[in-house]
mmCIF file of C-alpha atoms in Angstrom:
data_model
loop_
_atom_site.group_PDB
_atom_site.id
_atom_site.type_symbol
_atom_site.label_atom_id
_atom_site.label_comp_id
_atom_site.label_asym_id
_atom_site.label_seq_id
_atom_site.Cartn_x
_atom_site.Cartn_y
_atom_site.Cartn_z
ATOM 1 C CA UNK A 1030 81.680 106.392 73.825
ATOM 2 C CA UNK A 1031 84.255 103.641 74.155
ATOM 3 C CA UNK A 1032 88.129 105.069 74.097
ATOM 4 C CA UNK A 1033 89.262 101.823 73.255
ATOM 5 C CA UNK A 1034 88.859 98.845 70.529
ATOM 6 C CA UNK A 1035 88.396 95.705 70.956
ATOM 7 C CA UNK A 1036 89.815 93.219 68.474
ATOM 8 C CA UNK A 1037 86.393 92.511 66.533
ATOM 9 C CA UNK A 1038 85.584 96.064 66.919
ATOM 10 C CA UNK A 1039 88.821 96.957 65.003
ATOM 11 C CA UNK A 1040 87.996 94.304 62.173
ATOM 12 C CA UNK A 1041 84.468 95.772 61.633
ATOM 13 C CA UNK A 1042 86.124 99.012 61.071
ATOM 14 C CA UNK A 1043 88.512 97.934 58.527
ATOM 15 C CA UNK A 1044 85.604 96.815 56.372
ATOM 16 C CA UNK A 1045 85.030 100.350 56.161
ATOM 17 C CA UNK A 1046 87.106 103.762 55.639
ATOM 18 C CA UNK A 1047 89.505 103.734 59.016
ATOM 19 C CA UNK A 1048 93.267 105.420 59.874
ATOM 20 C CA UNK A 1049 95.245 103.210 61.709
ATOM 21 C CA UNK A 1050 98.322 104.490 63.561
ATOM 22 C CA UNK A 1051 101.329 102.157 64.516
ATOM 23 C CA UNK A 1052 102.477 104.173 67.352
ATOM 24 C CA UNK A 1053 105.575 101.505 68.712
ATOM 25 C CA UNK A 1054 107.790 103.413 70.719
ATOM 26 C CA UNK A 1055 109.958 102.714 74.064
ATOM 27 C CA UNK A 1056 112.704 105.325 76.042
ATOM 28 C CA UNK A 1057 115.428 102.777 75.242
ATOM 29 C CA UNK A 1058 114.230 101.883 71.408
ATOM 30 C CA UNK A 1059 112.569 105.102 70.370
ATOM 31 C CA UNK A 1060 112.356 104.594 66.769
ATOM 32 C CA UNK A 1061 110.387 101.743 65.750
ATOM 33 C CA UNK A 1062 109.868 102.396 61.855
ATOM 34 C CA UNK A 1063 112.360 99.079 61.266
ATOM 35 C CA UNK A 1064 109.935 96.686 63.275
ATOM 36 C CA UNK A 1065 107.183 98.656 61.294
ATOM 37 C CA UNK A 1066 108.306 97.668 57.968
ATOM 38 C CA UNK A 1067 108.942 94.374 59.417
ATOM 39 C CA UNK A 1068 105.176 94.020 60.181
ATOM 40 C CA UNK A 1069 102.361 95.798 61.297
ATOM 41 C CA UNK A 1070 98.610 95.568 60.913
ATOM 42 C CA UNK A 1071 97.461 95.933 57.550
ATOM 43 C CA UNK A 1072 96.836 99.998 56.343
ATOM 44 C CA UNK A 1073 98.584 101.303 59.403
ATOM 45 C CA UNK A 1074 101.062 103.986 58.993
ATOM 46 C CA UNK A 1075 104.012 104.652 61.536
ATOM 47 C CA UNK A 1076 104.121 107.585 63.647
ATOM 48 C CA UNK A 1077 107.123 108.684 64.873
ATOM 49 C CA UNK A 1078 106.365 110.047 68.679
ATOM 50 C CA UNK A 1079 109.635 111.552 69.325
ATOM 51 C CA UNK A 1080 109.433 113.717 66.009
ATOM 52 C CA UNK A 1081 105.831 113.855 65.225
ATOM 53 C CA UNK A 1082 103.916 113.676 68.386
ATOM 54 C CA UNK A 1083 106.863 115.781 70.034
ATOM 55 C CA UNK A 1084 109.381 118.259 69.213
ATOM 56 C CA UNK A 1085 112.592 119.188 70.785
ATOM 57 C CA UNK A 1086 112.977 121.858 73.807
ATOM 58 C CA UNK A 1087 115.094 122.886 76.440
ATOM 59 C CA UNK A 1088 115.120 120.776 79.746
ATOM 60 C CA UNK A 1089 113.006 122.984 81.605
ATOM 61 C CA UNK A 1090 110.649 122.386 78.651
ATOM 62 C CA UNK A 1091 110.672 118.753 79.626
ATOM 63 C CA UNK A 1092 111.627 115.709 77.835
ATOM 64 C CA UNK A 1093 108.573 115.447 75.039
ATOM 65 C CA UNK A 1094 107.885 118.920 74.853
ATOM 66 C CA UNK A 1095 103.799 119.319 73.836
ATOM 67 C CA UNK A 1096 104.114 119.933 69.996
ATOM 68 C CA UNK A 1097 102.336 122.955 68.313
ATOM 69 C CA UNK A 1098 98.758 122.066 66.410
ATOM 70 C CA UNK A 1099 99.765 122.859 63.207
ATOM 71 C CA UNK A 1100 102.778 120.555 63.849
ATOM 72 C CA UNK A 1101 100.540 117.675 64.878
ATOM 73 C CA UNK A 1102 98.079 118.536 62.195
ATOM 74 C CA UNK A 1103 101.227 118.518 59.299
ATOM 75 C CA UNK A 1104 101.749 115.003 60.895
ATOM 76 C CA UNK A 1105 98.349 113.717 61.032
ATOM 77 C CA UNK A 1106 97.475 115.005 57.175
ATOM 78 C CA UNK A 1107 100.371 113.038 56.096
ATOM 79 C CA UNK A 1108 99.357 109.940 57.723
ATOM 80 C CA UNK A 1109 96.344 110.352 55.510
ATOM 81 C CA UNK A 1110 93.635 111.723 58.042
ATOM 82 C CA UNK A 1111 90.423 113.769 56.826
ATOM 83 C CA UNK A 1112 88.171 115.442 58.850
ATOM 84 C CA UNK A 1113 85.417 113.237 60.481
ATOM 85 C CA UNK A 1114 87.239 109.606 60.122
ATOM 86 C CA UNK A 1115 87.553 107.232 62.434
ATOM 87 C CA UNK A 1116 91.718 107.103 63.966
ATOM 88 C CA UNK A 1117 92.829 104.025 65.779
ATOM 89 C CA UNK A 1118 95.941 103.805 67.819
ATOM 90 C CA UNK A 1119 98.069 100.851 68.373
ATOM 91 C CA UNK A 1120 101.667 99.911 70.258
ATOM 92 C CA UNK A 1121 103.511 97.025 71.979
ATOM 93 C CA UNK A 1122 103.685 98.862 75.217
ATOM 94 C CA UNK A 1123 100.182 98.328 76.754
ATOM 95 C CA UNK A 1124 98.862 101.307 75.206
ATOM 96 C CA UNK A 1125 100.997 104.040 76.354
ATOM 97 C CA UNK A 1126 102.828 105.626 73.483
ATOM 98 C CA UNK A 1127 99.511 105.292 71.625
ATOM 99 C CA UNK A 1128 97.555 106.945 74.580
ATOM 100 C CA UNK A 1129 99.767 110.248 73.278
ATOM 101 C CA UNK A 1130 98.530 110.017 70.122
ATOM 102 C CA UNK A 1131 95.186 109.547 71.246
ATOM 103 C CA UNK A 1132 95.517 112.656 73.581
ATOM 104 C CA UNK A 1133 96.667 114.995 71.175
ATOM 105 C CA UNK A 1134 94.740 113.950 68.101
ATOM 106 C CA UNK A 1135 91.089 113.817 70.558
ATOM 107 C CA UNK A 1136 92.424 117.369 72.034
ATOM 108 C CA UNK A 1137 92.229 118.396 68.188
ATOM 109 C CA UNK A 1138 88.616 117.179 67.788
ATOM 110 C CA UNK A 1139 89.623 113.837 66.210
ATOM 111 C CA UNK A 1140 87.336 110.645 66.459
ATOM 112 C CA UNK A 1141 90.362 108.649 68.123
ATOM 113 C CA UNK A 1142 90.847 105.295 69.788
ATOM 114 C CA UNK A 1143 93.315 102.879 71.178
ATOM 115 C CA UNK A 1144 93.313 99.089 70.770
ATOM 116 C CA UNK A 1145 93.464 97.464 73.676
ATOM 117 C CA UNK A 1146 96.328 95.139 73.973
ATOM 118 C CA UNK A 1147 97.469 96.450 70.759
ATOM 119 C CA UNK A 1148 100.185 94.697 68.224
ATOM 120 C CA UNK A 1149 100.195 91.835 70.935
ATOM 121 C CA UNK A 1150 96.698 91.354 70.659
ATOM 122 C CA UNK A 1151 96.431 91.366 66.721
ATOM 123 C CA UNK A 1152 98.591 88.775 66.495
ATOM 124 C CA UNK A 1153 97.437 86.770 69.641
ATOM 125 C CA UNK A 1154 94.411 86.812 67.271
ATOM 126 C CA UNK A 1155 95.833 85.619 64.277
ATOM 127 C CA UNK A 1156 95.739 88.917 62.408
ATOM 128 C CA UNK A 1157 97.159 89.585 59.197
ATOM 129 C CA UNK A 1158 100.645 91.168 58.997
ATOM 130 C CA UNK A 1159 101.252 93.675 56.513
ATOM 131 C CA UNK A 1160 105.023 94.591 55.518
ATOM 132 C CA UNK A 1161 106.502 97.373 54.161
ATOM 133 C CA UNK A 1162 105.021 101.176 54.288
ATOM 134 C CA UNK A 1163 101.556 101.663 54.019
ATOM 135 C CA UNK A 1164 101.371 105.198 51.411
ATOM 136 C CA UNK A 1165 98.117 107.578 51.654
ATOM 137 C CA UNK A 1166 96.736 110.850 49.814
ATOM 138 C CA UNK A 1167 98.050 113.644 51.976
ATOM 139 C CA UNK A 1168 94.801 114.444 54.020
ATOM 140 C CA UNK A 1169 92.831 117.465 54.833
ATOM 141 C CA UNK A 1170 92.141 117.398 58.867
ATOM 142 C CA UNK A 1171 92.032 120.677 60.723
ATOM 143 C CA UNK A 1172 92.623 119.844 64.089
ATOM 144 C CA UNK A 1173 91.650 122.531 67.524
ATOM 145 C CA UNK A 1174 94.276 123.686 70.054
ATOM 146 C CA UNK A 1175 95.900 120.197 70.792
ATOM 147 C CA UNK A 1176 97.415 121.848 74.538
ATOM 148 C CA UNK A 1177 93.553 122.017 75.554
ATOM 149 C CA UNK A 1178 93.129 120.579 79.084
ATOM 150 C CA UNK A 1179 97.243 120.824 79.316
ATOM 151 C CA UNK A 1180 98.331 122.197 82.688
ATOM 152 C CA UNK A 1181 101.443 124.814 82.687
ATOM 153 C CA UNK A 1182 103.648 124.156 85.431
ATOM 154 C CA UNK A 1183 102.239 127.101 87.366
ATOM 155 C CA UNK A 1184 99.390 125.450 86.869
ATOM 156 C CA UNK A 1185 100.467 121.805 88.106
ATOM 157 C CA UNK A 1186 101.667 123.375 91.794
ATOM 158 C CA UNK A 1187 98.526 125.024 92.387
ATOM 159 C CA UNK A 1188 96.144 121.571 91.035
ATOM 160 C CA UNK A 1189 96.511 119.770 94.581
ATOM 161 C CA UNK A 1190 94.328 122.607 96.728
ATOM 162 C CA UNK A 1191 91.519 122.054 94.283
ATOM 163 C CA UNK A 1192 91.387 118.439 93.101
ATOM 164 C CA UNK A 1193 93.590 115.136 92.937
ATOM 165 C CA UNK A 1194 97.103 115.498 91.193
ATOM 166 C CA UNK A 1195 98.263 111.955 89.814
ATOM 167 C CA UNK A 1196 101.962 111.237 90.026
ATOM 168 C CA UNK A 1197 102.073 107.675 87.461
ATOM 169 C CA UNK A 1198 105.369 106.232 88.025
ATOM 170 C CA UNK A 1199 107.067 103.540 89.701
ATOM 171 C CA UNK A 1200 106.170 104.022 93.193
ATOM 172 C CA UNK A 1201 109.731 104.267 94.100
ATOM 173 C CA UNK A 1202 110.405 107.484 91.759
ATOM 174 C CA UNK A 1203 107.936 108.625 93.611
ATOM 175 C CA UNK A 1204 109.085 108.132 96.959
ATOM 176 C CA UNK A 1205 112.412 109.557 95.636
ATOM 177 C CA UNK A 1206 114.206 106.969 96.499
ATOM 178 C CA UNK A 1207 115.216 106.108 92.469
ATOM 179 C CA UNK A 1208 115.881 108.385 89.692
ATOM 180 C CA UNK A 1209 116.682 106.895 86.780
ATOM 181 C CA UNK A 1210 116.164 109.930 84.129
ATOM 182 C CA UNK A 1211 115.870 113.185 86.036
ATOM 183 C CA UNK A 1212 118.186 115.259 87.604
ATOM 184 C CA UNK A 1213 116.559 115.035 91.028
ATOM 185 C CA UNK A 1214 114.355 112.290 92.594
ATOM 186 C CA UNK A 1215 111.104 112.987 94.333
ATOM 187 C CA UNK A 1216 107.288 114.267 93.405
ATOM 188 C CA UNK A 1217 105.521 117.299 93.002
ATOM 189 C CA UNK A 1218 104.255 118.105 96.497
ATOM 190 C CA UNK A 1219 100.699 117.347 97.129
ATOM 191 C CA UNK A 1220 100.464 114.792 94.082
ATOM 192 C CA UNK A 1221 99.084 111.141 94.885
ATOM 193 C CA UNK A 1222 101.292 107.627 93.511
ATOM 194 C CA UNK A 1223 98.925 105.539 90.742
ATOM 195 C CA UNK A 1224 101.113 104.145 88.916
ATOM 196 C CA UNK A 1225 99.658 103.743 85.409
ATOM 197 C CA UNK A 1226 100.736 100.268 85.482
ATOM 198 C CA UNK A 1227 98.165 99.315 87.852
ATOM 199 C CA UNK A 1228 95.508 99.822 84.958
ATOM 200 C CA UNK A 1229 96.742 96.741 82.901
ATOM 201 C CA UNK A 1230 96.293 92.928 82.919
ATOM 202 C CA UNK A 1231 99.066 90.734 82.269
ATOM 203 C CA UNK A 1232 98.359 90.698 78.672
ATOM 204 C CA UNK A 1233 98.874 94.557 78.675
ATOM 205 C CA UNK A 1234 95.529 94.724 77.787
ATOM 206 C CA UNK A 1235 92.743 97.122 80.653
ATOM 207 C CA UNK A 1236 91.679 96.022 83.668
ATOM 208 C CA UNK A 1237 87.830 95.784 84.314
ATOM 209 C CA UNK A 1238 86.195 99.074 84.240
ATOM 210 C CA UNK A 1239 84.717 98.396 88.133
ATOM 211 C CA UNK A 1240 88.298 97.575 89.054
ATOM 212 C CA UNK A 1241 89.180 100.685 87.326
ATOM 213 C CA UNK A 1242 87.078 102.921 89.359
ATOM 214 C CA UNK A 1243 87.802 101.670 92.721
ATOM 215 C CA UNK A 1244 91.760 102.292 91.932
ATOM 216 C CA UNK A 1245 91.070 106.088 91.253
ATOM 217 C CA UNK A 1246 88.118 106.037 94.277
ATOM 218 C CA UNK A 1247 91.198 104.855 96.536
ATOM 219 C CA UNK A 1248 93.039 107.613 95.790
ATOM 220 C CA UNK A 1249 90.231 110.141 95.823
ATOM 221 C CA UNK A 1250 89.157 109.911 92.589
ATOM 222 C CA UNK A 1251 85.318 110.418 92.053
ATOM 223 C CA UNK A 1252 82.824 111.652 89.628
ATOM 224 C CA UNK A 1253 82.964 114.869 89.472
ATOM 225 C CA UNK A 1254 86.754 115.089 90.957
ATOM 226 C CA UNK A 1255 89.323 117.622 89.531
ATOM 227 C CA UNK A 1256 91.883 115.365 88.104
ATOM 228 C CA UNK A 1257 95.382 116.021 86.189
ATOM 229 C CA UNK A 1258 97.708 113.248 85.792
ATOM 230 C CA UNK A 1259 101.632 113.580 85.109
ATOM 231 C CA UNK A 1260 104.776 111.042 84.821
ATOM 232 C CA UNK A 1261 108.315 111.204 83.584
ATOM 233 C CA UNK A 1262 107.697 113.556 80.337
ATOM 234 C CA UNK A 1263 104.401 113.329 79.591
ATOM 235 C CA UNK A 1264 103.353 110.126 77.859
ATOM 236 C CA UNK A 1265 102.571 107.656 80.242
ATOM 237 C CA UNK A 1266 100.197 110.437 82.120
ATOM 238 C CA UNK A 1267 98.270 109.881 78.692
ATOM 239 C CA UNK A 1268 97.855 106.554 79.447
ATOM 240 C CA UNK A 1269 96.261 107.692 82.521
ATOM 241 C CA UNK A 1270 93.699 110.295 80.981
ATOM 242 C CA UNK A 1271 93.029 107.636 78.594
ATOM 243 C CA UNK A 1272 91.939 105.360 81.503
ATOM 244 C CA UNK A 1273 90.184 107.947 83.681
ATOM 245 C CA UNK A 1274 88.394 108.741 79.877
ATOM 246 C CA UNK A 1275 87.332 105.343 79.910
ATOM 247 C CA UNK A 1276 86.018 105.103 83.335
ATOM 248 C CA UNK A 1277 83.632 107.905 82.803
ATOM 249 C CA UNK A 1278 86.074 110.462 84.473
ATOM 250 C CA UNK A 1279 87.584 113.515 82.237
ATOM 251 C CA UNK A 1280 90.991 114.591 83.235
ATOM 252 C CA UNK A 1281 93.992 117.285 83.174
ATOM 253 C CA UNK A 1282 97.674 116.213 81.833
ATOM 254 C CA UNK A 1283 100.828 118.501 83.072
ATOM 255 C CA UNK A 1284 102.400 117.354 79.499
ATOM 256 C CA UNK A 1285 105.881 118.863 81.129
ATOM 257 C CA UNK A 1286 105.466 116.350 84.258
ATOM 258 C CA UNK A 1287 108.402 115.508 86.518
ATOM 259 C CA UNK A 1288 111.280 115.953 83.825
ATOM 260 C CA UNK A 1289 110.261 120.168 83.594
ATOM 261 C CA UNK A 1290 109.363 120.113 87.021
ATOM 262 C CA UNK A 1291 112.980 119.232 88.507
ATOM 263 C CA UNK A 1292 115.012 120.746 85.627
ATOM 264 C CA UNK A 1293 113.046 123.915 86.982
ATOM 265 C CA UNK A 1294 115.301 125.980 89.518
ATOM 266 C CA UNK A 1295 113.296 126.617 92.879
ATOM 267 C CA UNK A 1296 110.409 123.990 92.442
ATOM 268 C CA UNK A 1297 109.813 122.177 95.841
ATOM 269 C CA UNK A 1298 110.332 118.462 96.072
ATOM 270 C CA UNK A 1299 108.410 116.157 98.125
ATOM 271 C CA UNK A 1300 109.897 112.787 98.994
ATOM 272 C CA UNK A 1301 108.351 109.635 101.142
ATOM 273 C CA UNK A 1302 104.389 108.903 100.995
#
């Protein structure tokens, strides 16, 4: 099955009973609920990822600390969600703050997608635009363990000798040669640069799924590959398992990614290629 929506695909399932999360979220604008209320499809409800699909921590926790289930669950019962409907996940950022959503909520057994090229593409299309705050029924949902398939950072160091460790930044944080957020600049040693950006078209929406494929295959990436996938604090990586997802390929996500890794006293830095 599909991770994603397409436009008409989204329509279709507002004819019926669907949850639609507004999900628009960026490092240097983090809450969104103003351009929310200034428009957003019609029925969706915001989510707030720093509060709801996060919660705070120290810095060797990272800087989006993986929230508890019942904390995600509390969230995702507010937004209205029962057991067995249909979630769909939308941004302005080509997917990625939704593609936590999506991670968590499909970790807890959720039917959960993302649209692809989100609020850009809805109106692109001529969609309607809803104001205001969309108001449900507190729902019922009982999610599962929403850390499943999350790698400790024990965990992360050891992931290279067995299968392909995804570093998804700028190719430059990477090399170490920037560091715009973290105390030290560098990767995790062993872990291969694809940055997540490489996965989108211009209009932010996903690449074709053969394109898709030969990125990962380039980097070692095959069918039947361990994969785990980590970035600055955890939320682009979900972009990344939300890719490899669609491309046929399940994967890992070290949620605490590069922000735990070098606020963590004697972790080893790689720099270069």
């Amino acid at each position: 099955m599909s991770q994603m929506v397409s436009m008409a695909e989204l329509a279709e399932l507002m004819s019926s009973d669907v949850r639609i999360l507004d999900v628009r979220w960026s490092l240097g604008q983090p809450d969104r609920r103003a351009d929310y209320l200034e428009g957003h499809i019609p029925g969706a409800v915001y989510v707030d990822l720093e509060s709801e699909l996060s919660r705070p921590g120290r810095p060797d926790e990272g800087r989006h600390p993986l929230p508890s289930t019942e904390q995600v669950q509390d969230a995702a019962r507010s937004w209205g969600i029962n057991d067995g409907d249909v979630v769909v996940a939308y941004d302005d950022a080509g997917g990625l703050p939704a593609a936590r959503a999506w991670w968590l909520l499909r970790q807890g057994g959720v039917d959960v997608r993302v649209l692809d090229g989100g609020w850009a593409a809805w109106l692109a299309a001529g969609g309607d635009v809803e104001t205001g705050s969309a108001e449900y029924t507190r729902g019922s949902v009982t999610l599962q363990d929403v850390a499943g398939r999350s790698l400790t950072i024990d965990e992360a160091a050891q992931f290279p000798a067995s299968g392909v460790l995804l570093d998804v930044r700028a190719p430059e944080r990477y090399r170490g040669e920037v560091e715009p957020m973290d105390p030290i600049a560098g990767h995790i040693p062993g872990a291969v640069n694809l940055p997540t950006t490489a996965h989108l078209a211009e209009d932010g929406t996903l690449r074709d799924l053969d394109e898709l494929r030969r990125n990962f295959a380039a980097v070692g990436v095959l069918d039947g590959t361990p994969v785990a996938a980590y970035c600055g604090s955890g939320i682009t990586a979900a972009h990344t398992a939300l890719v490899l997802a669609e491309a046929g390929i399940d994967a890992k996500l070290f949620h605490g990614s590069w922000s735990q890794w070098s606020n963590t006293p004697g972790r080893p830095i790689a720099t270069g290629e």
